[in-house]
Coordinates of C-alpha atoms and ligand atoms in Angstrom, one line a residue:
X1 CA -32.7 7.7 86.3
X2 CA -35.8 8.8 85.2
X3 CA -34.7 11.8 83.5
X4 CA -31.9 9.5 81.7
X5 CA -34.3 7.4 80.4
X6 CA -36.2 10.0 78.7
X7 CA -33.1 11.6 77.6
X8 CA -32.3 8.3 75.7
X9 CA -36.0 8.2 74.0
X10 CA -34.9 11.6 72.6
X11 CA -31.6 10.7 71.6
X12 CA -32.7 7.8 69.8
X13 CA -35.4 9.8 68.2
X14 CA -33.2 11.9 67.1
X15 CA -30.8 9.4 65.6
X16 CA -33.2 7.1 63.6
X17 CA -34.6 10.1 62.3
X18 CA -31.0 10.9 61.1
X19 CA -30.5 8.0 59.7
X20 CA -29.6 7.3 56.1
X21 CA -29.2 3.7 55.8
X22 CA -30.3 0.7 57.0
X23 CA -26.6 0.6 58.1
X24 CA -27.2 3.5 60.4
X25 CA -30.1 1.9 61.8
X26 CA -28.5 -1.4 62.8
X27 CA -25.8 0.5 64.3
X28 CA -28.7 2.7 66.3
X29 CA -30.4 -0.6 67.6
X30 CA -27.5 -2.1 68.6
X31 CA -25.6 0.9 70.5
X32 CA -28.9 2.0 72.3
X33 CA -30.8 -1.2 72.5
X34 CA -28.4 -4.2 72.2
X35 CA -27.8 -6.7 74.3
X36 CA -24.6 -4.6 75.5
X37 CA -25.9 -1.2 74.7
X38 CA -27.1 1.8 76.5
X39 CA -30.6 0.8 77.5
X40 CA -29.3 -2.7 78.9
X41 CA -26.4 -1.0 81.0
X42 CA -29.3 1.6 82.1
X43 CA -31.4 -1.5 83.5
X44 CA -28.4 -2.8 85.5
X45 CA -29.0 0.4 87.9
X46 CA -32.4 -0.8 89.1
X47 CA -30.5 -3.0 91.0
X48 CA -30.1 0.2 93.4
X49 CA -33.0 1.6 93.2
X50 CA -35.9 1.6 95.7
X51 CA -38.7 -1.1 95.8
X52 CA -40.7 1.4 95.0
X53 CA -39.6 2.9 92.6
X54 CA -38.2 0.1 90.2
X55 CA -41.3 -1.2 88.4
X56 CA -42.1 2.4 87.5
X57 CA -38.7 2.8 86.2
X58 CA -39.0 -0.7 84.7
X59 CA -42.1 0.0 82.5
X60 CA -40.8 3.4 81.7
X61 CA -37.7 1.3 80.0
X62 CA -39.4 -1.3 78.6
X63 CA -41.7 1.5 77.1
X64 CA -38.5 3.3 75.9
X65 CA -37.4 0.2 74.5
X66 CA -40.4 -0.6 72.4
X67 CA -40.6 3.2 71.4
X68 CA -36.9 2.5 70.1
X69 CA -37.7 -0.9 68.3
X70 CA -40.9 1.0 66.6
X71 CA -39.1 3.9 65.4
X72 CA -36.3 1.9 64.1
X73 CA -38.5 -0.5 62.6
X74 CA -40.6 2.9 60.6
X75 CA -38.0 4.0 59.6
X76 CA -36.1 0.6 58.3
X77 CA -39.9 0.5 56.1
X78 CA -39.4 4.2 54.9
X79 CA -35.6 3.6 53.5
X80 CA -36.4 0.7 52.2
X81 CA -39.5 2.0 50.5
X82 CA -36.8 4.6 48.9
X83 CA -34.5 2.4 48.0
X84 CA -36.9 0.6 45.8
X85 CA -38.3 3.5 44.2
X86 CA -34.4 4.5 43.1
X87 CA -34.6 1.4 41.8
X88 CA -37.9 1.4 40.2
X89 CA -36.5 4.5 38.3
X90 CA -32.9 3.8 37.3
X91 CA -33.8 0.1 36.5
X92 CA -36.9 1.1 35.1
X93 CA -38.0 -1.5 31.8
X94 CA -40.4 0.7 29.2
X95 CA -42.4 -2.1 27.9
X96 CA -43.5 0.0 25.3
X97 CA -40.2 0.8 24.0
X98 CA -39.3 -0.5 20.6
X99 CA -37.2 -3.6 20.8
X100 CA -33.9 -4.2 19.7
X101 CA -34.1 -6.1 16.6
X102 CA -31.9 -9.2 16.8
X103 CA -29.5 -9.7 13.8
X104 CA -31.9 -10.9 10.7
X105 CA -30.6 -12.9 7.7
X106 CA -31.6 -12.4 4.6
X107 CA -31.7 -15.3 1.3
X108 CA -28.6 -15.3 -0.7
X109 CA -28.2 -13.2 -3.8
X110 CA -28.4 -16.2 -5.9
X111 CA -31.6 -17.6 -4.3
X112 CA -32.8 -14.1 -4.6
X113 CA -31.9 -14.2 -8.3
X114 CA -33.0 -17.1 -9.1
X115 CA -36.5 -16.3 -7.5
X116 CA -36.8 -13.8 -9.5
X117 CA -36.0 -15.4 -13.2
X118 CA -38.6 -18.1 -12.1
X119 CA -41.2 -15.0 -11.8
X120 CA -40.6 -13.5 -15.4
X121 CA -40.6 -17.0 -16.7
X122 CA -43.8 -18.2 -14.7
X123 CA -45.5 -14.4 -16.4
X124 CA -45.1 -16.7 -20.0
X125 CA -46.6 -19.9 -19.0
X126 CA -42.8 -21.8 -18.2
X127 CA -43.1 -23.9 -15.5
X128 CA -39.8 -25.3 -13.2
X129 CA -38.5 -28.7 -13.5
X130 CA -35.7 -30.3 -11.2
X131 CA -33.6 -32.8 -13.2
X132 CA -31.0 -34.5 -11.5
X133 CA -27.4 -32.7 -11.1
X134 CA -25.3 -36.0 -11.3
X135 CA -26.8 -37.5 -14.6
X136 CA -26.0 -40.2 -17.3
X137 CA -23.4 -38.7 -20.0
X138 CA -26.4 -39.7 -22.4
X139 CA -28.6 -36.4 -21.2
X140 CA -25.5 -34.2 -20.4
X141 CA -23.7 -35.4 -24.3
X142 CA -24.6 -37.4 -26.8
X143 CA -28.4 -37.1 -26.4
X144 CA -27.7 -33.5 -27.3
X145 CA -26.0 -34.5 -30.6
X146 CA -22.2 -34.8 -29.1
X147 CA -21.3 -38.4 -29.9
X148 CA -18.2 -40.5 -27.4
X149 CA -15.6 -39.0 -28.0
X150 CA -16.7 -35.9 -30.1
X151 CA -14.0 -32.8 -29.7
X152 CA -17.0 -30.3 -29.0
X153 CA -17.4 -32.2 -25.6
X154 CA -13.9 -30.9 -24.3
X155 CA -15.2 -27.3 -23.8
X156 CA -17.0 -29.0 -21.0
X157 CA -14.7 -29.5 -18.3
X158 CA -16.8 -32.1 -17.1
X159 CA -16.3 -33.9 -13.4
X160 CA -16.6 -38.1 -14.4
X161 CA -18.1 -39.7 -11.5
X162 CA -16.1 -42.9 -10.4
X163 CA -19.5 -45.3 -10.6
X164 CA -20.0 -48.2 -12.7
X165 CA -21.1 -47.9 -16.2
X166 CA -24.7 -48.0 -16.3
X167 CA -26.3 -51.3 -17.9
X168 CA -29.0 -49.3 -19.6
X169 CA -28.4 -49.1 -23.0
X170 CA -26.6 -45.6 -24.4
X171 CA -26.5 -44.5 -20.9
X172 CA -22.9 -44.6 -20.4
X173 CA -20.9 -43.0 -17.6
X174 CA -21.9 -40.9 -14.7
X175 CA -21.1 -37.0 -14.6
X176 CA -22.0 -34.2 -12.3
X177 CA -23.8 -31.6 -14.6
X178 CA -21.9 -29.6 -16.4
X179 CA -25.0 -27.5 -18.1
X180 CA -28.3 -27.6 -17.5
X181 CA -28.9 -29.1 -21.2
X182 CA -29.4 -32.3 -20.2
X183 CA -32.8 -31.2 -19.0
X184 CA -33.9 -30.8 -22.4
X185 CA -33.6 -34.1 -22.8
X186 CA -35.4 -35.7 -20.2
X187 CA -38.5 -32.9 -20.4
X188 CA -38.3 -33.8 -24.3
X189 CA -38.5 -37.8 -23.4
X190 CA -41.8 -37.1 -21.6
X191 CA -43.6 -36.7 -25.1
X192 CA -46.0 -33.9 -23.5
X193 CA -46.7 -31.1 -25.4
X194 CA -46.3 -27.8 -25.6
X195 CA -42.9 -27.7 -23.7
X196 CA -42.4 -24.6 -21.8
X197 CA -39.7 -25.4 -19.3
X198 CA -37.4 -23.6 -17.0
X199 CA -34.6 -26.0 -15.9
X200 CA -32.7 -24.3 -12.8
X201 CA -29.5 -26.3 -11.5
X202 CA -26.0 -26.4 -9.9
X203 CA -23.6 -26.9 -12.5
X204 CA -20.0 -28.2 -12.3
X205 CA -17.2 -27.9 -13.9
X206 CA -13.1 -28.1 -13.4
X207 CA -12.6 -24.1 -13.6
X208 CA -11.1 -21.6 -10.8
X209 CA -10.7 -18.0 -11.6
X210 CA -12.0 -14.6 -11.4
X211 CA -14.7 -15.8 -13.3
X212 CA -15.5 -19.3 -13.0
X213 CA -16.3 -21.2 -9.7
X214 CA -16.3 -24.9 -10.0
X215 CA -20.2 -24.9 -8.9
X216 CA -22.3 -22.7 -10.5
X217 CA -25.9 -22.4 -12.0
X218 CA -27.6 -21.9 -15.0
X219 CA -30.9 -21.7 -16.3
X220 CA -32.8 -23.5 -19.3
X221 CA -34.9 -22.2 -21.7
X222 CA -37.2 -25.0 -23.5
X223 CA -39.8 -24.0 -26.0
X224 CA -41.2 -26.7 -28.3
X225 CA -44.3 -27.4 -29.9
X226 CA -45.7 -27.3 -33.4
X227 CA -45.1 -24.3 -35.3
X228 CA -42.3 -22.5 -33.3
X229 CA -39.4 -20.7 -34.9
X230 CA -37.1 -17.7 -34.3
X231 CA -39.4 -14.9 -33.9
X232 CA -40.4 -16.4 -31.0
X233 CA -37.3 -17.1 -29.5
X234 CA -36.3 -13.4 -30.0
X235 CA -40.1 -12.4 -28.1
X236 CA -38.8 -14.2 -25.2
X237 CA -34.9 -12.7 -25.2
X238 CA -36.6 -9.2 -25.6
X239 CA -39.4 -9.4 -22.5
X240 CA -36.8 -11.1 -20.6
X241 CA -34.5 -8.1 -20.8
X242 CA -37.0 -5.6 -20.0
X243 CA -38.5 -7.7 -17.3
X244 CA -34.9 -8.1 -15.7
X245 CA -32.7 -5.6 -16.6
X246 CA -35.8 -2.7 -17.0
X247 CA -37.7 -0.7 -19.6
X248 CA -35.3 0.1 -23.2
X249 CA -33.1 -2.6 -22.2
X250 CA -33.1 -5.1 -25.2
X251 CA -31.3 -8.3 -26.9
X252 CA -29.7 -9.4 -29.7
X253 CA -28.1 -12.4 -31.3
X254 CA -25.0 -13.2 -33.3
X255 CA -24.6 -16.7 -35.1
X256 CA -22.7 -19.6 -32.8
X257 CA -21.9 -22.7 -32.8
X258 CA -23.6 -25.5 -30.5
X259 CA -24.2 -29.3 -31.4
X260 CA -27.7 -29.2 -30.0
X261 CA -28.9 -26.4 -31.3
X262 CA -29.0 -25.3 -35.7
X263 CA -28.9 -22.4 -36.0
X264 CA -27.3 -21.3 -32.7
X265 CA -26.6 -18.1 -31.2
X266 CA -24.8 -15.9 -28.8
X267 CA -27.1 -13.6 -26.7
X268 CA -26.3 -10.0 -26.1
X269 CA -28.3 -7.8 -24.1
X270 CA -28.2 -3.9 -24.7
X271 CA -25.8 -2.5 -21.6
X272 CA -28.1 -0.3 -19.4
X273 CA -25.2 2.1 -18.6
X274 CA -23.9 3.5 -22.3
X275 CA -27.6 2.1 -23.7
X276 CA -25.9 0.0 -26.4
X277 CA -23.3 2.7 -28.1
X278 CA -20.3 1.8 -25.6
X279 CA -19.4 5.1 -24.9
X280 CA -20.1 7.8 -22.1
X281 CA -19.3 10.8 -22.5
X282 CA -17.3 10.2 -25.5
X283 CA -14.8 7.4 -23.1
X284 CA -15.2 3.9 -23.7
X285 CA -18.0 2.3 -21.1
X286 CA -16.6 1.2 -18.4
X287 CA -19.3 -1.7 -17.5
X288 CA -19.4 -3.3 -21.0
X289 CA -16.8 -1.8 -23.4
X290 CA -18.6 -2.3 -26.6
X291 CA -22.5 -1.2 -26.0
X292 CA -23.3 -5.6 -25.0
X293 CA -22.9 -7.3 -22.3
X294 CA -22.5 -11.5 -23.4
X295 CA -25.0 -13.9 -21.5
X296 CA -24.7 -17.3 -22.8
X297 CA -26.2 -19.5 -25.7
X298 CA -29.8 -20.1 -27.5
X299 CA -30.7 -21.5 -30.5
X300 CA -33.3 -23.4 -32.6
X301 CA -33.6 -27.2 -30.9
X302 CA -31.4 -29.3 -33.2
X303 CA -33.2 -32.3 -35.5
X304 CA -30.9 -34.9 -34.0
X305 CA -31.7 -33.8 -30.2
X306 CA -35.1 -34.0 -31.2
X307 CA -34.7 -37.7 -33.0
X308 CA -32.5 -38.8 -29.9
X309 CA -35.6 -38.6 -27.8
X310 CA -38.2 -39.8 -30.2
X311 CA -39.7 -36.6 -31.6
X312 CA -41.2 -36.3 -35.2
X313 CA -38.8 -33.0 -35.8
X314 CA -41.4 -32.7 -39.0
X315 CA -43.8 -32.0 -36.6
X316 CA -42.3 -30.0 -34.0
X317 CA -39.8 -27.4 -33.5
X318 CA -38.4 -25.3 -30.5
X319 CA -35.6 -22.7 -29.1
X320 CA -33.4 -23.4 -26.5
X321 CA -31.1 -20.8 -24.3
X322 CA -29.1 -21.6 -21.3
X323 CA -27.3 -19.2 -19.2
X324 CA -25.6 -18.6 -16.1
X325 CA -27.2 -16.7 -13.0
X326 CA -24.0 -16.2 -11.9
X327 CA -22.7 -13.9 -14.8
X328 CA -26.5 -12.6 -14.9
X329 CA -26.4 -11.2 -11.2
X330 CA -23.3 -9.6 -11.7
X331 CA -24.7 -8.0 -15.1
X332 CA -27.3 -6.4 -13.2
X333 CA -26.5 -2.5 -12.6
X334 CA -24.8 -1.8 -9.1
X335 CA -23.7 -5.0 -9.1
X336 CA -20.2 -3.9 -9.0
X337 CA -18.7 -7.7 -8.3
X338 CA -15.7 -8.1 -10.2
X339 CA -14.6 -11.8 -8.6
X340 CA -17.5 -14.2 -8.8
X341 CA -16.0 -16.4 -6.1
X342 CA -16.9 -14.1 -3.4
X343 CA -20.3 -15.0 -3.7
X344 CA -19.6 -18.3 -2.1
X345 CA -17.4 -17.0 0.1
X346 CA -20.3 -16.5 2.9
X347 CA -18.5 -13.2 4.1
X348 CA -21.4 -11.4 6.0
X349 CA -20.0 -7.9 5.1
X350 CA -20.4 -8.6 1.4
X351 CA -23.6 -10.6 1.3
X352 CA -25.9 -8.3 3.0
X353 CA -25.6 -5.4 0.8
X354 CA -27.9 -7.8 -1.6
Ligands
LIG401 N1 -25.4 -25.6 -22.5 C1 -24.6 -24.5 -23.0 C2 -23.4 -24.2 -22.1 O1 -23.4 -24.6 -21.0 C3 -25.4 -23.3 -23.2 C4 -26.5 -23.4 -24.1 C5 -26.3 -23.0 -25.5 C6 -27.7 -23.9 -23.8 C7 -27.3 -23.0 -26.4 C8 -28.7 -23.9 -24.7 C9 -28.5 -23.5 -26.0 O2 -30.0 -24.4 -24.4 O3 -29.5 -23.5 -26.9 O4 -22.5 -23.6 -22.5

């Protein structure tokens, strides 16, 4: 029995060191040291052995047994200690890797633009104003020389607001903004001079197409102070196009009609791509077709908008221009949109090429 019980020290040796998984080892402690495994069945048999004998052969298999229990439990540490290094090494975080940059936004091509004509404007001493975008039909019409029911208002396809009539004299209906001229009137009412403003808003008007968008924004020009006259205007126009479009860009004008504004104009500025001769190699340009590209209106400030808000126009004078970003973003080189409406469209794959 003796001899047996070594026999099963080795064997066990032999096994846990064979072992490959704690698995295995379970298995080990339970065939040779369970409560029905070999070891147990072994100590049955002391039953018939000799008085003498048995507590020799006891504490030989109890040492067995606790040489068993050791083993397994070294080696149950040593897998274990593996398993966790495999671990440590497939599942292994390098804090000092770069991170993966979660999606980032960026603002709007419109906010972007209109950041940026704020900027140039700011380099010239014009300063922002907010005026409101629903308004009284006084600073939207007839404060800038288009009396009730004057023809010229219909090229304004203006949205009437259903509100009552306001009680203020000359006020008159409500309308959401159809330019940003009414501005000029309420900077003009303030009676502080010199006026250098840049009037930035949403404007509305009932048009859908290719190149219209009922909501839209423009920007206002307002120059007045004693002494001011075309030259000036035509300083502005110029440094404008080279600050926006870039150097040899420049602007022109071409006589228009406007009620608020005597003499009006149309404002051109030189196309970038054909620089102003509407042809590339010897085609027709395809960005502008005739050498300009067509930005929106200016003009000299108009006596009777002057009067309308109480200025002496004997003793002051100014220009006016008012444009849309709109048409200006898409005017810019690489710009190739040819449907404004996408930019309000908020489709992801379009907006962050800006
Ligand atoms: N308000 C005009 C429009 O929306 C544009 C305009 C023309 C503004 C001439 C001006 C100006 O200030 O002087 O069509």
């Amino acid at each position: 029995m003796k001899d047996q019980l070594e026999a099963l020290r080795l064997q066990i040796q032999q096994d846990v060191k064979a072992a490959k998984t704690l698995e295995d080892l379970d298995q080990i402690d339970v065939k040779y040291l369970g409560r029905k495994g070999e070891l147990t069945a072994m100590l049955k048999g002391l039953a018939n052995v000799s008085a003498e004998e048995r507590p020799v052969l006891g504490q030989l298999a109890n040492q067995v047994k606790q040489t068993g229990l050791g083993l397994i439990a070294a080696r149950r540490d040593e897998l274990n200690r593996e398993k966790i290094s495999v671990i440590a090494e497939t599942e292994r975080v390098d804090v000092t890797e770069p991170g993966i940059r979660p999606p980032e936004g960026h603002l709007h091509v419109m906010t972007q633009t209109i950041r940026e004509i704020t900027g140039i404007f700011e380099k010239i001493g014009f300063y922002r104003t907010r005026y409101p975008e629903v308004d009284w039909d006084w600073y939207a019409f007839e404060a800038l020389n288009m009396p009730p029911e004057h023809p010229a208002r219909d090229d304004w396809e203006t949205f009437f607001m259903d509100a009552p009539v306001s009680d203020k004299k000359k006020q008159g209906k409500m309308v959401l903004t159809p330019h940003t001229s009414n501005a000029q009137i309420h900077e003009l009412e303030r009676h502080e001079f010199p006026i250098r403003m840049l009037n930035i808003a949403k404007c509305y008007r009932r048009q859908v197409d290719a190149t219209h968008t009922p909501m839209f924004h423009q920007f206002e020009g307002l120059y007045v102070d004693k002494d001011v006259n075309i030259t000036h205007l035509r300083g502005v126009l110029d440094y404008f196009a080279k600050e926006f479009f870039g150097p040899g860009r420049v602007s022109r004008i071409r006589p228009h009609h406007f009620r608020f504004t005597e003499p009006s104009f149309e404002v051109d500025f030189s196309c970038g791509v054909c620089n102003a001769t509407g042809k590339v190699n010897g085609q027709k340009c395809k960005v502008c077709k005739r050498g300009w590209l067509e930005l929106g209106g200016a003009g000299m400030v108009h006596p009777n908008v002057l009067k309308a808000c109480g200025v002496d126009p004997k003793k002051y004078s100014g220009f006016a221009f008012g444009w849309g970003i709109e048409r200006l973003a898409m005017m810019k080189e690489g710009t190739q949109v040819d449907d404004i409406r996408i930019l309000y469209q908020n489709d992801v794959r379009f907006l962050k090429q800006f």
